[in-house]
Coordinates of C-alpha atoms and ligand atoms in Angstrom, one line a residue:
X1 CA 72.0 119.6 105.5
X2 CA 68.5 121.1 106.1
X3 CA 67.0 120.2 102.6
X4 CA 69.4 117.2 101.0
X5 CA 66.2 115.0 101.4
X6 CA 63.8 117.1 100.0
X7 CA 66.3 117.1 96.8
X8 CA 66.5 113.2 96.5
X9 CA 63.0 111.3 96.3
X10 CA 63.1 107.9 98.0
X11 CA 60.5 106.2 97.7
X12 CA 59.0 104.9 101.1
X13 CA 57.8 101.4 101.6
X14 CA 55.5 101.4 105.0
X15 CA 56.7 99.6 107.7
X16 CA 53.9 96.3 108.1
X17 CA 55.0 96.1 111.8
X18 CA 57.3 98.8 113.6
X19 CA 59.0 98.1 116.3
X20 CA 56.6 99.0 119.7
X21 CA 58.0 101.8 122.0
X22 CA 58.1 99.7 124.9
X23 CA 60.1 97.0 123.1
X24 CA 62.2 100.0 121.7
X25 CA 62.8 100.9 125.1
X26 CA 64.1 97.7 126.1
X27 CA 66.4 97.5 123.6
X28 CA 68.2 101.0 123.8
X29 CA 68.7 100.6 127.8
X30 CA 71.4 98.0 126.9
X31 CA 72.1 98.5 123.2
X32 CA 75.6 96.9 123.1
X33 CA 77.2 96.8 119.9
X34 CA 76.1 95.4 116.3
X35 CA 73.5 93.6 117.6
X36 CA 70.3 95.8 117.8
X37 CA 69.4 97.4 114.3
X38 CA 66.6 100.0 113.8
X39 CA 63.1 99.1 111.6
X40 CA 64.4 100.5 108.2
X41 CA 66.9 100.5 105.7
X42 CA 67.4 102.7 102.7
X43 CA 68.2 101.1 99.3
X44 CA 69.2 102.6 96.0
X45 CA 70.4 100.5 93.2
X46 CA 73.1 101.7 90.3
X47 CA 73.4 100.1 86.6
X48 CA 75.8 100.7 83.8
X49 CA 74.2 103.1 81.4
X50 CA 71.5 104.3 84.4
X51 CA 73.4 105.6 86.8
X52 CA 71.8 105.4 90.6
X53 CA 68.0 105.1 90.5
X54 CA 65.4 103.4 92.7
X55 CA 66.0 105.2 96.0
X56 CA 63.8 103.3 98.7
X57 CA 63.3 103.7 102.2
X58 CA 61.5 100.7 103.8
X59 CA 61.2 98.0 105.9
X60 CA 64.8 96.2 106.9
X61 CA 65.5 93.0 106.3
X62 CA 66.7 90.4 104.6
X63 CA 67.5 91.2 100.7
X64 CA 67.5 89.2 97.8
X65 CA 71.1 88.0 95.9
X66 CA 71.7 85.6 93.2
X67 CA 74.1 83.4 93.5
X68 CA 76.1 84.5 91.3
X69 CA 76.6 88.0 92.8
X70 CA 80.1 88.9 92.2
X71 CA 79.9 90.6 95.8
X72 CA 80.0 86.5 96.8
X73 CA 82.9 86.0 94.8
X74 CA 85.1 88.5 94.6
X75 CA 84.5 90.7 97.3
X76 CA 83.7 94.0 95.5
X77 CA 82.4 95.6 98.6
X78 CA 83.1 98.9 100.6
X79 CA 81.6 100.4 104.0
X80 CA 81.3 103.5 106.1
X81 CA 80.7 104.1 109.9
X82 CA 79.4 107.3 111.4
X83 CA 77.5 107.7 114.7
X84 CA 74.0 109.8 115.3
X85 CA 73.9 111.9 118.4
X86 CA 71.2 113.1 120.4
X87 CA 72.1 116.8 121.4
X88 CA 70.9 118.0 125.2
X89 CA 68.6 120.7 122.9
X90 CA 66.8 117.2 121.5
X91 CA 68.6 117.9 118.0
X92 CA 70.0 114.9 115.7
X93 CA 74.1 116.1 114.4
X94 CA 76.5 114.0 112.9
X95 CA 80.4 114.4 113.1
X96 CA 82.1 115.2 109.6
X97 CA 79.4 113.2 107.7
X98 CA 81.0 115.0 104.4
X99 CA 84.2 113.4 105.1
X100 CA 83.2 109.9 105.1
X101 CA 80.8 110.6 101.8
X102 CA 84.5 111.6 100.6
X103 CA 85.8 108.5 102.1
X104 CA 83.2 106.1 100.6
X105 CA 83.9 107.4 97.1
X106 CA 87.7 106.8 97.5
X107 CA 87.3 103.7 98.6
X108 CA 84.9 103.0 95.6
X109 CA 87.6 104.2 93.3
X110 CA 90.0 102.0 94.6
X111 CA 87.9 98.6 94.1
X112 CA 86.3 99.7 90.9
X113 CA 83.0 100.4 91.8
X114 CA 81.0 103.6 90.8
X115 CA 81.0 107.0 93.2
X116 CA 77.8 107.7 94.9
X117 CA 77.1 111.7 95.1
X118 CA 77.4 113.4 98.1
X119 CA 73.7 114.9 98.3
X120 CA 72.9 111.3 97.9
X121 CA 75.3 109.7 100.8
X122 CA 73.9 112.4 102.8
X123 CA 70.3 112.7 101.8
X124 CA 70.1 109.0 102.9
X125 CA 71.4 109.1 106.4
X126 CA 68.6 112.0 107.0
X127 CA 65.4 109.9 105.1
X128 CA 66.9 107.1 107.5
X129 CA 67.3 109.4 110.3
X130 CA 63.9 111.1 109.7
X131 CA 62.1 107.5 109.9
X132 CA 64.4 106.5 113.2
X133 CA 65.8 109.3 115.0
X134 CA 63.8 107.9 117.9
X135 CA 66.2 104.8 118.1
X136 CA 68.9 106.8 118.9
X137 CA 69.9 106.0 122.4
X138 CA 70.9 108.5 125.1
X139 CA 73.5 108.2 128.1
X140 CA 77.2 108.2 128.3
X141 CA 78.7 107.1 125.3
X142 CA 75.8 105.9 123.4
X143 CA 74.9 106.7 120.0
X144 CA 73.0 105.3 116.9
X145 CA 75.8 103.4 114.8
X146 CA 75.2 104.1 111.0
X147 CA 76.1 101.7 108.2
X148 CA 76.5 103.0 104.8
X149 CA 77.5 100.0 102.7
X150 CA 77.7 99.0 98.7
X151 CA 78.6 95.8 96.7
X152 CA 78.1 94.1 93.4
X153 CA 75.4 92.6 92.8
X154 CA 75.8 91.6 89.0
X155 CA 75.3 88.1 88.5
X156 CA 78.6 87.1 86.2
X157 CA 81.2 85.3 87.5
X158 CA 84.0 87.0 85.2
X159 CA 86.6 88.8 86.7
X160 CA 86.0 92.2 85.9
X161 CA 84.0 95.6 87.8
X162 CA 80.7 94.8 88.1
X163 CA 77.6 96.3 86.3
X164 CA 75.3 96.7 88.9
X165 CA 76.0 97.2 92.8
X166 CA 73.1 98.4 95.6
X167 CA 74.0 101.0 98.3
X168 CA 72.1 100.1 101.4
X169 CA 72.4 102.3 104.6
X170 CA 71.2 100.4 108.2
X171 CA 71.6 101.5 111.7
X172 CA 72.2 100.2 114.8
X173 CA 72.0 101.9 118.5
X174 CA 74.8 101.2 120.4
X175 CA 76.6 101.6 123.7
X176 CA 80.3 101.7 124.3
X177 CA 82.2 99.3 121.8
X178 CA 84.4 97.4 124.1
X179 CA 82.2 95.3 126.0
X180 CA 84.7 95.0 129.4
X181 CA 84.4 99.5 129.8
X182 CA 88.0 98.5 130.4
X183 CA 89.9 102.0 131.1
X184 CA 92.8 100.8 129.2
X185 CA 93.0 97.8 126.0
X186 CA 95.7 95.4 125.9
X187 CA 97.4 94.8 122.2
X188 CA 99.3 91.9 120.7
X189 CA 101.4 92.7 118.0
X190 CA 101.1 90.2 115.2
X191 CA 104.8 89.1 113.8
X192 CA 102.8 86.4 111.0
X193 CA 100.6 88.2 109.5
X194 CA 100.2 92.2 107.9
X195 CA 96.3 94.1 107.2
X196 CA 97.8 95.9 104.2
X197 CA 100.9 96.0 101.3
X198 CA 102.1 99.2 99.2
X199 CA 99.7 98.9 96.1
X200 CA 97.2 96.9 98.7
X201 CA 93.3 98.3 99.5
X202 CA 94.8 99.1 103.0
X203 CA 93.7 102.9 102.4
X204 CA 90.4 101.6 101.9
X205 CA 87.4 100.6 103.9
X206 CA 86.4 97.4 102.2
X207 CA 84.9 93.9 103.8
X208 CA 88.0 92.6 102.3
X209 CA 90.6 93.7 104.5
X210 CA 88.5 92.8 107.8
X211 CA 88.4 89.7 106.3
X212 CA 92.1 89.0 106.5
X213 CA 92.5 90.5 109.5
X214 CA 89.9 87.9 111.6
X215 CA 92.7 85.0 112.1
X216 CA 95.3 87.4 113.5
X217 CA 92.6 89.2 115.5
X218 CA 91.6 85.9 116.7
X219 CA 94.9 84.8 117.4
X220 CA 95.3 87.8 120.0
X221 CA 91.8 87.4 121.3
X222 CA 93.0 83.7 122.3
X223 CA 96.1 85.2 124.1
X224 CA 94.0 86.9 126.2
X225 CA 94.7 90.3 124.0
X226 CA 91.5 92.7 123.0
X227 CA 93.2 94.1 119.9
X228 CA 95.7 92.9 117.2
X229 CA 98.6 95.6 116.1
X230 CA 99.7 95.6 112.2
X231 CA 103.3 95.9 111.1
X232 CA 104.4 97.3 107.9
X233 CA 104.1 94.5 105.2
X234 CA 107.5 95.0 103.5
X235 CA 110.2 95.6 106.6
X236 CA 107.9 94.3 109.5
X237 CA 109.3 96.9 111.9
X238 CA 106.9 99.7 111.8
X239 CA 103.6 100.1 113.2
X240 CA 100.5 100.6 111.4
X241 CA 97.6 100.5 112.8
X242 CA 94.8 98.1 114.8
X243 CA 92.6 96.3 112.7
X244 CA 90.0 98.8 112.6
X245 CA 92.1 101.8 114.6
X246 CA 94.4 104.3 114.5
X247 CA 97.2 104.6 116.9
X248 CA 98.9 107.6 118.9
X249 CA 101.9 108.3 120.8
X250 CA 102.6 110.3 123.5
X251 CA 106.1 111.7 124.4
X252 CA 107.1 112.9 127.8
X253 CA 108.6 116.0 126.4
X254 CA 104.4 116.9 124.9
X255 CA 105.6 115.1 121.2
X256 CA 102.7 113.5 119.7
X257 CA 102.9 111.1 116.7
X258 CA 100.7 108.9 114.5
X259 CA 101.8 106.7 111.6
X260 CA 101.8 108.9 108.6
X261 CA 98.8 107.8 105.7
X262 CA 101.3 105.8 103.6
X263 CA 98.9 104.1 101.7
X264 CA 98.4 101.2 103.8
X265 CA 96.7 102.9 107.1
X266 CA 93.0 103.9 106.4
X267 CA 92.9 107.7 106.8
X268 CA 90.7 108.0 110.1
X269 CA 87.8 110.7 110.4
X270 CA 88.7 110.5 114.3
X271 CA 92.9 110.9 113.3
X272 CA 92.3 113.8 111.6
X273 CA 90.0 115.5 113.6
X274 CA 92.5 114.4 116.8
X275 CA 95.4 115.6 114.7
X276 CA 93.8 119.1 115.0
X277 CA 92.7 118.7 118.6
X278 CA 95.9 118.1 119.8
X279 CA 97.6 120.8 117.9
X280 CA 95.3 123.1 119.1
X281 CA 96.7 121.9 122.9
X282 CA 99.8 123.4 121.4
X283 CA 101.3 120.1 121.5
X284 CA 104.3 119.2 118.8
X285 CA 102.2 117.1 116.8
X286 CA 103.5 115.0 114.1
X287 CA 102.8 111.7 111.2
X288 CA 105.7 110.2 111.9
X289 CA 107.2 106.8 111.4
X290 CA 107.4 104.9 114.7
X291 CA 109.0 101.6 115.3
X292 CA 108.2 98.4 117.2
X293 CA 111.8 98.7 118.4
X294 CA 111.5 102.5 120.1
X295 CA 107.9 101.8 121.0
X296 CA 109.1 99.0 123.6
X297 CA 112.2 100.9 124.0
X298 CA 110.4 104.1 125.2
X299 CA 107.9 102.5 127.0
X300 CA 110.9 101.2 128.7
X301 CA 112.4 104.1 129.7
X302 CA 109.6 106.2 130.2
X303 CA 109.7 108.4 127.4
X304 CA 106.9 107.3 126.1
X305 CA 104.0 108.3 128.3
X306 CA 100.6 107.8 126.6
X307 CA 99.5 105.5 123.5
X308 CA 96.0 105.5 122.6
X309 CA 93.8 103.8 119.8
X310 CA 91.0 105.6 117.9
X311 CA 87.9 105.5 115.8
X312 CA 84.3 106.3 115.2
X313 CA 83.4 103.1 116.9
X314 CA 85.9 103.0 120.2
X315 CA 86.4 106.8 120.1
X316 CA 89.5 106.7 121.8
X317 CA 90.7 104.6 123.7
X318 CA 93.8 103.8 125.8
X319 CA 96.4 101.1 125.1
X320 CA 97.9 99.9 128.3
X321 CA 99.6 96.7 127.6
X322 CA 101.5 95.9 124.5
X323 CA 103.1 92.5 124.0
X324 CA 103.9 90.3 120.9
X325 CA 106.8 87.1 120.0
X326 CA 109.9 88.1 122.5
X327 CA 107.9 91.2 124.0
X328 CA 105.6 92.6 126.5
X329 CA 105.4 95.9 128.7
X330 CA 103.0 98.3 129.6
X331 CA 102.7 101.9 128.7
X332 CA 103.0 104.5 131.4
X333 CA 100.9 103.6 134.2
X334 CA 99.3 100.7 132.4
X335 CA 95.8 102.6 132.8
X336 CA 94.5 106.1 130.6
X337 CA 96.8 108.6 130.5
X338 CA 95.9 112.7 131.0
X339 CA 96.3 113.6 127.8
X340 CA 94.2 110.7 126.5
X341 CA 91.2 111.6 129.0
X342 CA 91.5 115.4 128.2
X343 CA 91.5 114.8 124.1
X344 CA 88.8 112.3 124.2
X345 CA 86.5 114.8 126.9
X346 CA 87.3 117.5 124.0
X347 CA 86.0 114.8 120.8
X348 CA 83.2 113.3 122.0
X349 CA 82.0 117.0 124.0
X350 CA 82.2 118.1 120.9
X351 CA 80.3 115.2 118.7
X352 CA 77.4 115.3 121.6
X353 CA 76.9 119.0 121.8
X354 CA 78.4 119.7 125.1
X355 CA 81.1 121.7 123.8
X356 CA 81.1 124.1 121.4
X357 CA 81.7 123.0 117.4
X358 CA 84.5 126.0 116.2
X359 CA 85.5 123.7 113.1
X360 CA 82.2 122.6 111.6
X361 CA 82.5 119.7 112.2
X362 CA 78.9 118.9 113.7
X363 CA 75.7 118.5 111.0
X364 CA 72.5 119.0 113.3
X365 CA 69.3 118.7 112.1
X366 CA 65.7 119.0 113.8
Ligands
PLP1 C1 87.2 102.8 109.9 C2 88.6 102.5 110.3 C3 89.4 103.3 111.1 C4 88.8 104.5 111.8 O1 88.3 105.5 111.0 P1 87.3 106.6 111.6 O2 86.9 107.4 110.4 O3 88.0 107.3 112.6 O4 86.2 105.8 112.1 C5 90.7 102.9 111.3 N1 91.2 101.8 110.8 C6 90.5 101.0 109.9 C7 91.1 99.8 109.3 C8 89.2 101.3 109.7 O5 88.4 100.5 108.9

C-alpha cells in the first residue's frame, strides 16, 4: 500500500502542541485499552450530490455536531477495528486491512449510508500512521488500536438516510484487552436478552448493536462473568457469538466448529483468518450449528476439549467457565487449551512479523 497516500490529498492541519516524547513514553509503558489516543485524527466529509471531499489530517479532538445530527437520533453509525504492529525490522504492517475496508462498506450498505473507497479507507490509516507511527507501542501483545468510524451528521430529524455523514479515523495504543491477563475468560450465557434477529444489523458493525448489548453485558459483569454469550433470537438454543467475539469449539476427536455467518454473527477478520489456520493444522474444520444443550453436554463428558473467543481486540482468547439460568461448568481444564495456545502463537506471530506471512495477509509499510 506503498503509494495509496500519495493518491488521496489530505489536507494537514499542524499540530499547535504535540504530545512530548517523554510524556509519550509514559503513556505507551502502560497503554491499557481505549483510554490513551494519539495527537491526530483524519477527517473527510461526504454530501449528496459531492461525493467525499475535504480530506483532513489534523489535530484530534473534540468535533463539532448540531443538535440535530441524525447520528444523535437515530443511530446511523458504523465502525471498524484494526491494530498497527511494529515489526522486529522497525516496519509498520497491518493484518487484512482490505478486508475490514470490505467490511466497513457492508456494513454501510446495510444502515444506508454511502461506501467509502478502498484507496480512501486505506490511504487514511497510512496519512494517520505517517503522522503517528511513533505511538505505536512495542512488547508482548501491544499494538496501536485503530478506529475507523462514520455517522450522519445531517441536521434533519426525518426518518430517512442521511445527506451528509463524516468518516473520522483515531488511534489508540493499547496493551492486552482484558485488563485481569487472565489465561482463561469466564462467560454467562444471557437467556433474556439476544445481540441480533434474522433481518437485524447483527452482520454489521454498527454503535447500535453495542448499544443493546451493554445491559446484558452488564448483567454478567455483575455476576462476576467477563463476557456475555448470545443465543439465537428466534429458538434461543443456539449460540452465536460474544458481544464483540467470535466463538470456537474444540472436539476431542481434532473437530473444530464456529457458528456458521447466518446473518446475525458479524463475519470476524480473526474467524476467517483462524478458519484457515486451523485447516491448515489439518484439523476437520467446520461452520456449524452448535447448541447450548451439547455445549454443556460435551463439556460434560469431555468431548469437548477447547472453546475459545476471538477478535482483533482480545486476539484469542480462552473460555474456561461457562454458566447461565440452570447451568454452569467448565471447559476442559478450566485454563487455555493446546490447541488454543498453538493457533493464537501462529496469528499474532504472524500479525507481528515473527512468522512468516504465506497468505498476504500482512500490509507493511516503512
Ligand atoms: C468486531 C467484532 C467481532 C470480531 O471481528 P474481527 O474482525 O475479528 O475483529 C466479532 N463480533 C462482533 C460483534 C464485532 O463487532
Amino acid at each position: 500500500m506503498a503509494n495509496t497516500a500519495d493518491t488521496i490529498a489530505f489536507r494537514e492541519i499542524a499540530h499547535p502542541a504535540p504530545t512530548s516524547d517523554a510524556d509519550r513514553a509514559v503513556v505507551l509503558a502502560n497503554p491499557g485499552f481505549g483510554t490513551a489516543f494519539t495527537d491526530h485524527m483524519v477527517s473527510v466529509d461526504w454530501t449528496e450530490g459531492k461525493g467525499w471531499h475535504d480530506a483532513t489530517i489534523g489535530p484530534r479532538g473534540p468535533i463539532m455536531l448540531d443538535p440535530a445530527a441524525a447520528v444523535l437520533h437515530y443511530a446511523q453509525e458504523i465502525f471498524e477495528g484494526l491494530k498497527a504492529y511494529r515489526h522486529p525490522d522497525g516496519t509498520t504492517a497491518l493484518f487484512r486491512p482490505e478486508a475490514n475496508a470490505r467490511r466497513f462498506n457492508a456494513s454501510a450498505d446495510r444502515l444506508a449510508m454511502p461506501n467509502l473507497p478502498e484507496e480512501l479507507f486505506l490511504g487514511a490509516i497510512e496519512a494517520l500512521l505517517a503522522k503517528d507511527g511513533g505511538w505505536i507501542p512495542e512488547g508482548a501483545g501491544a499494538s496501536l488500536y485503530l478506529r475507523p468510524f462514520m455517522f450522519a451528521n445531517e441536521a434533519f430529524l426525518g426518518v430517512r438516510p442521511a445527506k451528509q455523514y463524516k468518516f473520522l479515523l483515531i488511534a489508540s495504543p493499547a496493551g492486552n484487552y482484558f485488563k485481569s491477563g487472565a489465561p482463561a475468560v469466564s462467560i454467562w450465557v444471557s437467556s433474556d436478552y439476544t445481540r441480533a434477529a434474522p433481518g437485524g444489523t447483527g452482520a454489521a458493525k454498527c454503535g447500535g448493536n453495542y448499544a443493546a448489548s451493554l445491559v446484558p453485558q452488564a448483567a454478567a459483569i455483575e455476576r462476576g462473568f467477563d463476557q456475555v454469550v448470545f443465543l439465537d433470537a428466534v429458538e434461543r438454543k443456539w449460540i452465536e457469538e460474544l458481544g464483540g467475539m467470535n466463538l470456537f469449539f474444540v472436539f476431542d476427536d481434532g473437530r473444530v466448529i464456529t457458528p456458521p455467518l447466518s446473518g446475525t454473527i458479524l463475519p470476524g477478520i480473526t474467524r476467517d483468518s483462524l478458519l484457515e489456520l486451523l485447516r491448515e493444522e489439518g484439523l476437520d474444520v467446520a461452520e456449524e450449528r452448535y447448541s447450548i444443550a451439547d455445549w454443556e453436554a460435551d463439556a460434560k463428558s469431555g468431548k469437548l476439549v477447547e472453546c475459545f473467543a476471538c477478535g482483533t481486540a482480545a486476539v484469542v482468547t480462552p473460555v474456561g467457565r461457562v454458566a447461565g439460568r440452570d447451568l454452569d461448568f467448565t471447559i476442559g481444564t478450566g485454563g487455555p487449551g493446546q490447541l488454543t495456545g498453538k493457533v493464537k502463537d501462529k496469528l499474532t506471530g504472524i500479525q507481528r512479523g515473527e512468522i512468516a506471512d504465506s497468505h498476504g495477509w500482512v500490509k507493511r509499510f516503512d
